[in-house]
């Protein structure tokens, strides 16, 4: 009778120890995941900033084209040639609109890609953590209990569940 009580006490102590270990391990894994998330986020923010800089340069280039077109328009008007100036202005405005639209699409794609990557990394970490917990639990329980202890532990758990 006292031997089974000792086994139960040892099992409880081991389970508490495992709980403490896995709790601290989970905190470390969460910290690693958070650091990885911040690293990935920073990388994508840099990429977004670079893209915005490129887009800004493209907008400036388009503005300079627009200024040249306006200059040509004024020159043509002074020469009394009949040319539709709105055609060039509309074309320049379309280019600006397309560039701005593409910039928004690129930013949206980058955010979606970052979110997917973070979700994949978290899922992978959770999977590894479950495998680790199962492996350690299997080793600890199989070394601590013999067949009859296993059976008794299972029966007690079933009785507790049925009692609730």
Short mmCIF file of N, CA and C in Angstrom, two decimals:
data_model
loop_
_atom_site.label_atom_id
_atom_site.label_comp_id
_atom_site.label_asym_id
_atom_site.label_seq_id
_atom_site.Cartn_x
_atom_site.Cartn_y
_atom_site.Cartn_z
N UNK A 1 0.83 -1.19 0.00
CA UNK A 1 0.00 0.00 0.00
C UNK A 1 0.87 1.25 0.00
N UNK A 2 1.89 1.30 0.83
CA UNK A 2 2.74 2.49 0.91
C UNK A 2 3.61 2.62 -0.35
N UNK A 3 3.92 1.50 -1.00
CA UNK A 3 4.72 1.55 -2.24
C UNK A 3 3.92 2.22 -3.35
N UNK A 4 2.63 1.90 -3.44
CA UNK A 4 1.81 2.54 -4.48
C UNK A 4 1.63 4.03 -4.15
N UNK A 5 1.55 4.37 -2.88
CA UNK A 5 1.45 5.77 -2.49
C UNK A 5 2.73 6.51 -2.88
N UNK A 6 3.85 5.88 -2.68
CA UNK A 6 5.14 6.47 -3.07
C UNK A 6 5.17 6.66 -4.58
N UNK A 7 4.71 5.64 -5.32
CA UNK A 7 4.67 5.74 -6.79
C UNK A 7 3.76 6.88 -7.22
N UNK A 8 2.64 7.03 -6.57
CA UNK A 8 1.71 8.12 -6.92
C UNK A 8 2.36 9.46 -6.63
N UNK A 9 3.00 9.57 -5.48
CA UNK A 9 3.66 10.83 -5.13
C UNK A 9 4.76 11.14 -6.13
N UNK A 10 5.55 10.15 -6.48
CA UNK A 10 6.63 10.34 -7.46
C UNK A 10 6.03 10.76 -8.80
N UNK A 11 4.94 10.10 -9.18
CA UNK A 11 4.28 10.45 -10.46
C UNK A 11 3.78 11.88 -10.43
N UNK A 12 3.15 12.27 -9.33
CA UNK A 12 2.64 13.64 -9.21
C UNK A 12 3.79 14.64 -9.27
N UNK A 13 4.88 14.35 -8.57
CA UNK A 13 6.04 15.24 -8.59
C UNK A 13 6.60 15.34 -10.00
N UNK A 14 6.70 14.20 -10.68
CA UNK A 14 7.20 14.20 -12.06
C UNK A 14 6.29 15.02 -12.97
N UNK A 15 4.99 14.84 -12.80
CA UNK A 15 4.04 15.59 -13.64
C UNK A 15 4.14 17.09 -13.37
N UNK A 16 4.27 17.47 -12.09
CA UNK A 16 4.45 18.89 -11.79
C UNK A 16 5.75 19.40 -12.40
N UNK A 17 6.80 18.60 -12.28
CA UNK A 17 8.08 18.98 -12.88
C UNK A 17 7.96 19.15 -14.38
N UNK A 18 7.28 18.20 -15.01
CA UNK A 18 7.06 18.31 -16.47
C UNK A 18 6.24 19.54 -16.81
N UNK A 19 5.20 19.77 -16.02
CA UNK A 19 4.37 20.96 -16.26
C UNK A 19 5.20 22.23 -16.16
N UNK A 20 6.03 22.33 -15.14
CA UNK A 20 6.89 23.50 -15.00
C UNK A 20 7.86 23.60 -16.17
N UNK A 21 8.47 22.48 -16.53
CA UNK A 21 9.43 22.47 -17.66
C UNK A 21 8.76 22.93 -18.94
N UNK A 22 7.60 22.35 -19.24
CA UNK A 22 6.94 22.68 -20.51
C UNK A 22 6.39 24.10 -20.50
N UNK A 23 5.99 24.57 -19.34
CA UNK A 23 5.54 25.96 -19.25
C UNK A 23 6.70 26.91 -19.56
N UNK A 24 7.87 26.64 -18.96
CA UNK A 24 9.02 27.50 -19.25
C UNK A 24 9.47 27.35 -20.69
N UNK A 25 9.39 26.14 -21.21
CA UNK A 25 9.76 25.91 -22.62
C UNK A 25 8.80 26.64 -23.56
N UNK A 26 7.52 26.61 -23.22
CA UNK A 26 6.53 27.31 -24.04
C UNK A 26 6.80 28.81 -24.05
N UNK A 27 7.17 29.36 -22.89
CA UNK A 27 7.50 30.79 -22.83
C UNK A 27 8.70 31.09 -23.73
N UNK A 28 9.71 30.22 -23.69
CA UNK A 28 10.88 30.43 -24.55
C UNK A 28 10.48 30.35 -26.02
N UNK A 29 9.63 29.39 -26.36
CA UNK A 29 9.20 29.24 -27.75
C UNK A 29 8.38 30.45 -28.20
N UNK A 30 7.53 30.95 -27.32
CA UNK A 30 6.76 32.15 -27.67
C UNK A 30 7.69 33.34 -27.88
N UNK A 31 8.70 33.44 -27.02
CA UNK A 31 9.65 34.54 -27.16
C UNK A 31 10.39 34.42 -28.49
N UNK A 32 10.80 33.19 -28.84
CA UNK A 32 11.47 32.97 -30.12
C UNK A 32 10.55 33.34 -31.27
N UNK A 33 9.29 32.93 -31.19
CA UNK A 33 8.33 33.23 -32.26
C UNK A 33 8.12 34.73 -32.37
N UNK A 34 8.02 35.41 -31.23
CA UNK A 34 7.84 36.86 -31.27
C UNK A 34 9.04 37.55 -31.89
N UNK A 35 10.25 37.10 -31.52
CA UNK A 35 11.45 37.69 -32.10
C UNK A 35 11.50 37.46 -33.61
N UNK A 36 11.15 36.25 -34.02
CA UNK A 36 11.14 35.94 -35.46
C UNK A 36 10.10 36.80 -36.17
N UNK A 37 8.94 36.96 -35.55
CA UNK A 37 7.89 37.81 -36.14
C UNK A 37 8.39 39.24 -36.31
N UNK A 38 9.04 39.78 -35.26
CA UNK A 38 9.54 41.15 -35.34
C UNK A 38 10.61 41.28 -36.42
N UNK A 39 11.46 40.27 -36.51
CA UNK A 39 12.51 40.28 -37.53
C UNK A 39 11.90 40.29 -38.93
N UNK A 40 10.92 39.43 -39.15
CA UNK A 40 10.26 39.34 -40.46
C UNK A 40 9.52 40.63 -40.74
N UNK A 41 8.85 41.14 -39.74
CA UNK A 41 8.10 42.39 -39.93
C UNK A 41 9.04 43.52 -40.31
N UNK A 42 10.17 43.61 -39.62
CA UNK A 42 11.15 44.66 -39.91
C UNK A 42 11.67 44.53 -41.34
N UNK A 43 11.94 43.29 -41.75
CA UNK A 43 12.44 43.06 -43.10
C UNK A 43 11.41 43.52 -44.14
N UNK A 44 10.15 43.18 -43.90
CA UNK A 44 9.12 43.59 -44.85
C UNK A 44 8.86 45.09 -44.81
N UNK A 45 9.00 45.69 -43.65
CA UNK A 45 8.84 47.14 -43.57
C UNK A 45 9.95 47.84 -44.36
N UNK A 46 11.16 47.30 -44.30
CA UNK A 46 12.26 47.86 -45.09
C UNK A 46 11.94 47.71 -46.58
N UNK A 47 11.45 46.53 -46.96
CA UNK A 47 11.10 46.32 -48.37
C UNK A 47 9.99 47.28 -48.80
N UNK A 48 9.01 47.47 -47.95
CA UNK A 48 7.92 48.39 -48.27
C UNK A 48 8.47 49.81 -48.42
N UNK A 49 9.37 50.20 -47.52
CA UNK A 49 9.95 51.54 -47.60
C UNK A 49 10.75 51.70 -48.90
N UNK A 50 11.48 50.65 -49.29
CA UNK A 50 12.23 50.71 -50.54
C UNK A 50 11.28 50.84 -51.73
N UNK A 51 10.21 50.07 -51.70
CA UNK A 51 9.24 50.15 -52.79
C UNK A 51 8.59 51.53 -52.84
N UNK A 52 8.28 52.07 -51.68
CA UNK A 52 7.69 53.41 -51.65
C UNK A 52 8.66 54.43 -52.23
N UNK A 53 9.94 54.28 -51.90
CA UNK A 53 10.94 55.20 -52.44
C UNK A 53 11.00 55.08 -53.96
N UNK A 54 10.96 53.85 -54.47
CA UNK A 54 10.96 53.65 -55.92
C UNK A 54 9.71 54.26 -56.54
N UNK A 55 8.58 54.05 -55.89
CA UNK A 55 7.33 54.60 -56.40
C UNK A 55 7.36 56.12 -56.39
N UNK A 56 7.94 56.69 -55.34
CA UNK A 56 8.05 58.14 -55.26
C UNK A 56 8.93 58.66 -56.40
N UNK A 57 10.02 57.96 -56.66
CA UNK A 57 10.90 58.35 -57.77
C UNK A 57 10.14 58.25 -59.10
N UNK A 58 9.34 57.20 -59.23
CA UNK A 58 8.55 57.03 -60.46
C UNK A 58 7.52 58.15 -60.59
N UNK A 59 6.90 58.52 -59.50
CA UNK A 59 5.94 59.63 -59.53
C UNK A 59 6.63 60.93 -59.92
N UNK A 60 7.83 61.15 -59.37
CA UNK A 60 8.60 62.35 -59.74
C UNK A 60 8.94 62.33 -61.23
N UNK A 61 9.31 61.17 -61.73
CA UNK A 61 9.63 61.04 -63.15
C UNK A 61 8.39 61.36 -63.99
N UNK A 62 7.26 60.85 -63.55
CA UNK A 62 6.01 61.10 -64.27
C UNK A 62 5.65 62.59 -64.21
N UNK A 63 5.89 63.21 -63.06
CA UNK A 63 5.62 64.64 -62.95
C UNK A 63 6.50 65.44 -63.90
N UNK A 64 7.76 65.01 -64.03
CA UNK A 64 8.64 65.72 -64.97
C UNK A 64 8.17 65.52 -66.40
N UNK A 65 7.69 64.32 -66.72
CA UNK A 65 7.13 64.08 -68.05
C UNK A 65 5.92 64.98 -68.27
N UNK A 66 5.09 65.09 -67.25
CA UNK A 66 3.91 65.94 -67.33
C UNK A 66 4.31 67.40 -67.56
N UNK A 67 5.35 67.84 -66.86
CA UNK A 67 5.83 69.22 -67.04
C UNK A 67 6.33 69.43 -68.47
N UNK A 68 7.06 68.44 -69.00
CA UNK A 68 7.54 68.55 -70.39
C UNK A 68 6.36 68.58 -71.36
N UNK A 69 5.35 67.76 -71.08
CA UNK A 69 4.17 67.77 -71.94
C UNK A 69 3.46 69.12 -71.91
N UNK A 70 3.37 69.69 -70.72
CA UNK A 70 2.75 71.01 -70.62
C UNK A 70 3.56 72.06 -71.39
N UNK A 71 4.88 71.95 -71.31
CA UNK A 71 5.74 72.87 -72.06
C UNK A 71 5.51 72.70 -73.56
N UNK A 72 5.46 71.46 -74.01
CA UNK A 72 5.19 71.20 -75.43
C UNK A 72 3.82 71.73 -75.82
N UNK A 73 2.87 71.57 -74.93
CA UNK A 73 1.52 72.05 -75.21
C UNK A 73 1.52 73.57 -75.41
N UNK A 74 2.18 74.27 -74.50
CA UNK A 74 2.25 75.73 -74.62
C UNK A 74 2.95 76.13 -75.92
N UNK A 75 4.00 75.40 -76.25
CA UNK A 75 4.74 75.69 -77.48
C UNK A 75 3.85 75.48 -78.70
N UNK A 76 3.08 74.40 -78.68
CA UNK A 76 2.19 74.11 -79.80
C UNK A 76 1.09 75.16 -79.92
N UNK A 77 0.58 75.61 -78.78
CA UNK A 77 -0.44 76.65 -78.81
C UNK A 77 0.12 77.95 -79.38
N UNK A 78 1.36 78.22 -79.03
CA UNK A 78 1.97 79.44 -79.56
C UNK A 78 2.21 79.34 -81.06
N UNK A 79 2.35 78.15 -81.57
CA UNK A 79 2.55 77.95 -83.01
C UNK A 79 1.21 77.86 -83.74
N UNK A 80 0.14 77.94 -83.00
CA UNK A 80 -1.21 77.92 -83.55
C UNK A 80 -1.60 76.58 -84.19
N UNK A 81 -0.90 75.55 -83.86
CA UNK A 81 -1.31 74.23 -84.33
C UNK A 81 -2.48 73.78 -83.46
N UNK A 82 -3.42 73.14 -84.09
CA UNK A 82 -4.57 72.66 -83.35
C UNK A 82 -4.28 71.24 -82.89
N UNK A 83 -4.02 71.13 -81.61
CA UNK A 83 -3.74 69.83 -81.00
C UNK A 83 -4.58 69.75 -79.73
N UNK A 84 -5.06 68.56 -79.44
CA UNK A 84 -5.87 68.37 -78.24
C UNK A 84 -4.95 68.17 -77.03
N UNK A 85 -4.78 69.21 -76.21
CA UNK A 85 -3.86 69.10 -75.08
C UNK A 85 -4.37 68.17 -73.98
N UNK A 86 -5.67 68.00 -73.91
CA UNK A 86 -6.21 67.15 -72.86
C UNK A 86 -5.77 65.70 -73.04
N UNK A 87 -5.46 65.32 -74.28
CA UNK A 87 -5.00 63.96 -74.53
C UNK A 87 -3.72 63.66 -73.74
N UNK A 88 -2.77 64.60 -73.80
CA UNK A 88 -1.51 64.39 -73.10
C UNK A 88 -1.69 64.46 -71.58
N UNK A 89 -2.53 65.37 -71.15
CA UNK A 89 -2.78 65.49 -69.72
C UNK A 89 -3.47 64.24 -69.18
N UNK A 90 -4.44 63.74 -69.92
CA UNK A 90 -5.14 62.53 -69.50
C UNK A 90 -4.18 61.34 -69.45
N UNK A 91 -3.32 61.27 -70.46
CA UNK A 91 -2.34 60.17 -70.50
C UNK A 91 -1.42 60.23 -69.29
N UNK A 92 -0.95 61.42 -68.97
CA UNK A 92 -0.07 61.57 -67.81
C UNK A 92 -0.82 61.23 -66.52
N UNK A 93 -2.06 61.67 -66.41
CA UNK A 93 -2.85 61.36 -65.21
C UNK A 93 -3.10 59.86 -65.08
N UNK A 94 -3.32 59.20 -66.20
CA UNK A 94 -3.52 57.74 -66.18
C UNK A 94 -2.26 57.04 -65.69
N UNK A 95 -1.11 57.51 -66.16
CA UNK A 95 0.16 56.91 -65.73
C UNK A 95 0.33 57.09 -64.22
N UNK A 96 0.02 58.27 -63.72
CA UNK A 96 0.14 58.52 -62.28
C UNK A 96 -0.82 57.61 -61.51
N UNK A 97 -2.05 57.49 -61.97
CA UNK A 97 -3.04 56.64 -61.29
C UNK A 97 -2.61 55.18 -61.29
N UNK A 98 -2.10 54.71 -62.44
CA UNK A 98 -1.65 53.31 -62.52
C UNK A 98 -0.49 53.07 -61.56
N UNK A 99 0.42 54.02 -61.50
CA UNK A 99 1.58 53.87 -60.61
C UNK A 99 1.13 53.82 -59.14
N UNK A 100 0.23 54.70 -58.77
CA UNK A 100 -0.26 54.71 -57.39
C UNK A 100 -1.02 53.42 -57.07
N UNK A 101 -1.81 52.94 -58.02
CA UNK A 101 -2.56 51.70 -57.82
C UNK A 101 -1.60 50.52 -57.63
N UNK A 102 -0.57 50.47 -58.46
CA UNK A 102 0.41 49.38 -58.37
C UNK A 102 1.15 49.44 -57.04
N UNK A 103 1.46 50.64 -56.58
CA UNK A 103 2.14 50.79 -55.29
C UNK A 103 1.29 50.22 -54.16
N UNK A 104 0.00 50.48 -54.19
CA UNK A 104 -0.90 49.94 -53.16
C UNK A 104 -0.99 48.42 -53.25
N UNK A 105 -1.01 47.89 -54.47
CA UNK A 105 -1.06 46.44 -54.65
C UNK A 105 0.20 45.78 -54.09
N UNK A 106 1.35 46.38 -54.37
CA UNK A 106 2.62 45.82 -53.89
C UNK A 106 2.65 45.83 -52.37
N UNK A 107 2.20 46.91 -51.77
CA UNK A 107 2.18 47.00 -50.30
C UNK A 107 1.25 45.95 -49.71
N UNK A 108 0.07 45.77 -50.32
CA UNK A 108 -0.90 44.78 -49.85
C UNK A 108 -0.32 43.37 -49.96
N UNK A 109 0.33 43.07 -51.09
CA UNK A 109 0.93 41.75 -51.28
C UNK A 109 2.01 41.48 -50.24
N UNK A 110 2.82 42.50 -49.95
CA UNK A 110 3.88 42.33 -48.96
C UNK A 110 3.30 42.04 -47.58
N UNK A 111 2.26 42.76 -47.21
CA UNK A 111 1.63 42.51 -45.89
C UNK A 111 1.03 41.11 -45.82
N UNK A 112 0.35 40.69 -46.89
CA UNK A 112 -0.26 39.35 -46.91
C UNK A 112 0.82 38.27 -46.82
N UNK A 113 1.91 38.47 -47.54
CA UNK A 113 3.00 37.50 -47.51
C UNK A 113 3.60 37.41 -46.11
N UNK A 114 3.79 38.55 -45.46
CA UNK A 114 4.33 38.56 -44.10
C UNK A 114 3.39 37.86 -43.14
N UNK A 115 2.10 38.12 -43.25
CA UNK A 115 1.11 37.47 -42.38
C UNK A 115 1.11 35.95 -42.57
N UNK A 116 1.17 35.51 -43.85
CA UNK A 116 1.19 34.07 -44.12
C UNK A 116 2.45 33.43 -43.52
N UNK A 117 3.58 34.08 -43.68
CA UNK A 117 4.83 33.53 -43.19
C UNK A 117 4.81 33.40 -41.67
N UNK A 118 4.31 34.43 -41.00
CA UNK A 118 4.22 34.39 -39.53
C UNK A 118 3.30 33.26 -39.08
N UNK A 119 2.15 33.11 -39.75
CA UNK A 119 1.21 32.04 -39.39
C UNK A 119 1.85 30.67 -39.59
N UNK A 120 2.59 30.50 -40.69
CA UNK A 120 3.26 29.22 -40.95
C UNK A 120 4.29 28.93 -39.87
N UNK A 121 5.06 29.95 -39.47
CA UNK A 121 6.09 29.75 -38.46
C UNK A 121 5.48 29.39 -37.11
N UNK A 122 4.38 30.06 -36.76
CA UNK A 122 3.72 29.74 -35.48
C UNK A 122 3.18 28.32 -35.50
N UNK A 123 2.59 27.90 -36.61
CA UNK A 123 2.05 26.54 -36.71
C UNK A 123 3.17 25.52 -36.61
N UNK A 124 4.30 25.82 -37.23
CA UNK A 124 5.43 24.89 -37.18
C UNK A 124 5.96 24.77 -35.75
N UNK A 125 6.07 25.89 -35.06
CA UNK A 125 6.56 25.88 -33.68
C UNK A 125 5.60 25.11 -32.78
N UNK A 126 4.30 25.31 -32.96
CA UNK A 126 3.31 24.58 -32.16
C UNK A 126 3.40 23.08 -32.42
N UNK A 127 3.57 22.69 -33.67
CA UNK A 127 3.69 21.27 -34.01
C UNK A 127 4.91 20.65 -33.35
N UNK A 128 6.03 21.36 -33.41
CA UNK A 128 7.26 20.85 -32.79
C UNK A 128 7.12 20.76 -31.28
N UNK A 129 6.42 21.72 -30.71
CA UNK A 129 6.23 21.71 -29.27
C UNK A 129 5.38 20.52 -28.85
N UNK A 130 4.32 20.22 -29.59
CA UNK A 130 3.46 19.08 -29.29
C UNK A 130 4.27 17.78 -29.39
N UNK A 131 5.06 17.65 -30.45
CA UNK A 131 5.89 16.45 -30.62
C UNK A 131 6.86 16.29 -29.45
N UNK A 132 7.46 17.39 -29.03
CA UNK A 132 8.40 17.35 -27.92
C UNK A 132 7.71 16.93 -26.63
N UNK A 133 6.56 17.52 -26.36
CA UNK A 133 5.81 17.18 -25.14
C UNK A 133 5.42 15.71 -25.15
N UNK A 134 4.91 15.23 -26.28
CA UNK A 134 4.50 13.83 -26.37
C UNK A 134 5.69 12.90 -26.17
N UNK A 135 6.81 13.21 -26.78
CA UNK A 135 7.99 12.36 -26.66
C UNK A 135 8.50 12.29 -25.23
N UNK A 136 8.62 13.43 -24.59
CA UNK A 136 9.13 13.46 -23.21
C UNK A 136 8.14 12.78 -22.27
N UNK A 137 6.86 13.05 -22.45
CA UNK A 137 5.84 12.43 -21.60
C UNK A 137 5.87 10.92 -21.74
N UNK A 138 6.00 10.46 -22.97
CA UNK A 138 6.03 9.02 -23.22
C UNK A 138 7.24 8.39 -22.52
N UNK A 139 8.39 9.05 -22.60
CA UNK A 139 9.60 8.52 -21.96
C UNK A 139 9.46 8.51 -20.44
N UNK A 140 8.97 9.61 -19.88
CA UNK A 140 8.87 9.72 -18.43
C UNK A 140 7.87 8.72 -17.87
N UNK A 141 6.70 8.65 -18.48
CA UNK A 141 5.66 7.75 -17.96
C UNK A 141 6.08 6.29 -18.13
N UNK A 142 6.67 5.94 -19.25
CA UNK A 142 7.04 4.54 -19.46
C UNK A 142 8.17 4.12 -18.51
N UNK A 143 9.03 5.04 -18.08
CA UNK A 143 10.11 4.69 -17.16
C UNK A 143 9.63 4.70 -15.71
N UNK A 144 8.59 5.46 -15.40
CA UNK A 144 8.14 5.60 -14.03
C UNK A 144 7.15 4.53 -13.61
N UNK A 145 6.36 4.01 -14.52
CA UNK A 145 5.28 3.10 -14.17
C UNK A 145 5.46 1.75 -14.85
N UNK A 146 5.09 0.69 -14.12
CA UNK A 146 5.06 -0.62 -14.76
C UNK A 146 3.65 -0.86 -15.28
N UNK A 147 3.40 -2.05 -15.81
CA UNK A 147 2.10 -2.33 -16.44
C UNK A 147 0.95 -2.16 -15.46
N UNK A 148 1.07 -2.72 -14.27
CA UNK A 148 -0.04 -2.64 -13.31
C UNK A 148 -0.27 -1.19 -12.85
N UNK A 149 0.82 -0.44 -12.70
CA UNK A 149 0.67 0.97 -12.34
C UNK A 149 -0.04 1.74 -13.45
N UNK A 150 0.32 1.44 -14.70
CA UNK A 150 -0.35 2.07 -15.85
C UNK A 150 -1.84 1.77 -15.80
N UNK A 151 -2.15 0.51 -15.60
CA UNK A 151 -3.55 0.09 -15.58
C UNK A 151 -4.31 0.79 -14.45
N UNK A 152 -3.71 0.81 -13.27
CA UNK A 152 -4.35 1.44 -12.12
C UNK A 152 -4.55 2.94 -12.36
N UNK A 153 -3.55 3.59 -12.93
CA UNK A 153 -3.64 5.02 -13.22
C UNK A 153 -4.77 5.31 -14.22
N UNK A 154 -4.89 4.47 -15.23
CA UNK A 154 -5.95 4.63 -16.24
C UNK A 154 -7.32 4.42 -15.60
N UNK A 155 -7.44 3.38 -14.76
CA UNK A 155 -8.72 3.11 -14.10
C UNK A 155 -9.12 4.27 -13.19
N UNK A 156 -8.16 4.82 -12.46
CA UNK A 156 -8.46 5.96 -11.59
C UNK A 156 -8.92 7.16 -12.40
N UNK A 157 -8.25 7.40 -13.50
CA UNK A 157 -8.64 8.54 -14.35
C UNK A 157 -10.05 8.35 -14.89
N UNK A 158 -10.37 7.12 -15.29
CA UNK A 158 -11.71 6.85 -15.81
C UNK A 158 -12.76 7.03 -14.71
N UNK A 159 -12.45 6.58 -13.50
CA UNK A 159 -13.38 6.75 -12.39
C UNK A 159 -13.60 8.23 -12.07
N UNK A 160 -12.54 9.01 -12.13
CA UNK A 160 -12.67 10.45 -11.87
C UNK A 160 -13.54 11.11 -12.93
N UNK A 161 -13.34 10.72 -14.18
CA UNK A 161 -14.14 11.29 -15.27
C UNK A 161 -15.60 10.89 -15.12
N UNK A 162 -15.85 9.62 -14.78
CA UNK A 162 -17.22 9.15 -14.60
C UNK A 162 -17.86 9.82 -13.39
N UNK A 163 -17.09 10.10 -12.37
CA UNK A 163 -17.61 10.74 -11.16
C UNK A 163 -18.01 12.18 -11.42
N UNK A 164 -17.35 12.85 -12.34
CA UNK A 164 -17.67 14.25 -12.68
C UNK A 164 -18.90 14.25 -13.53
#
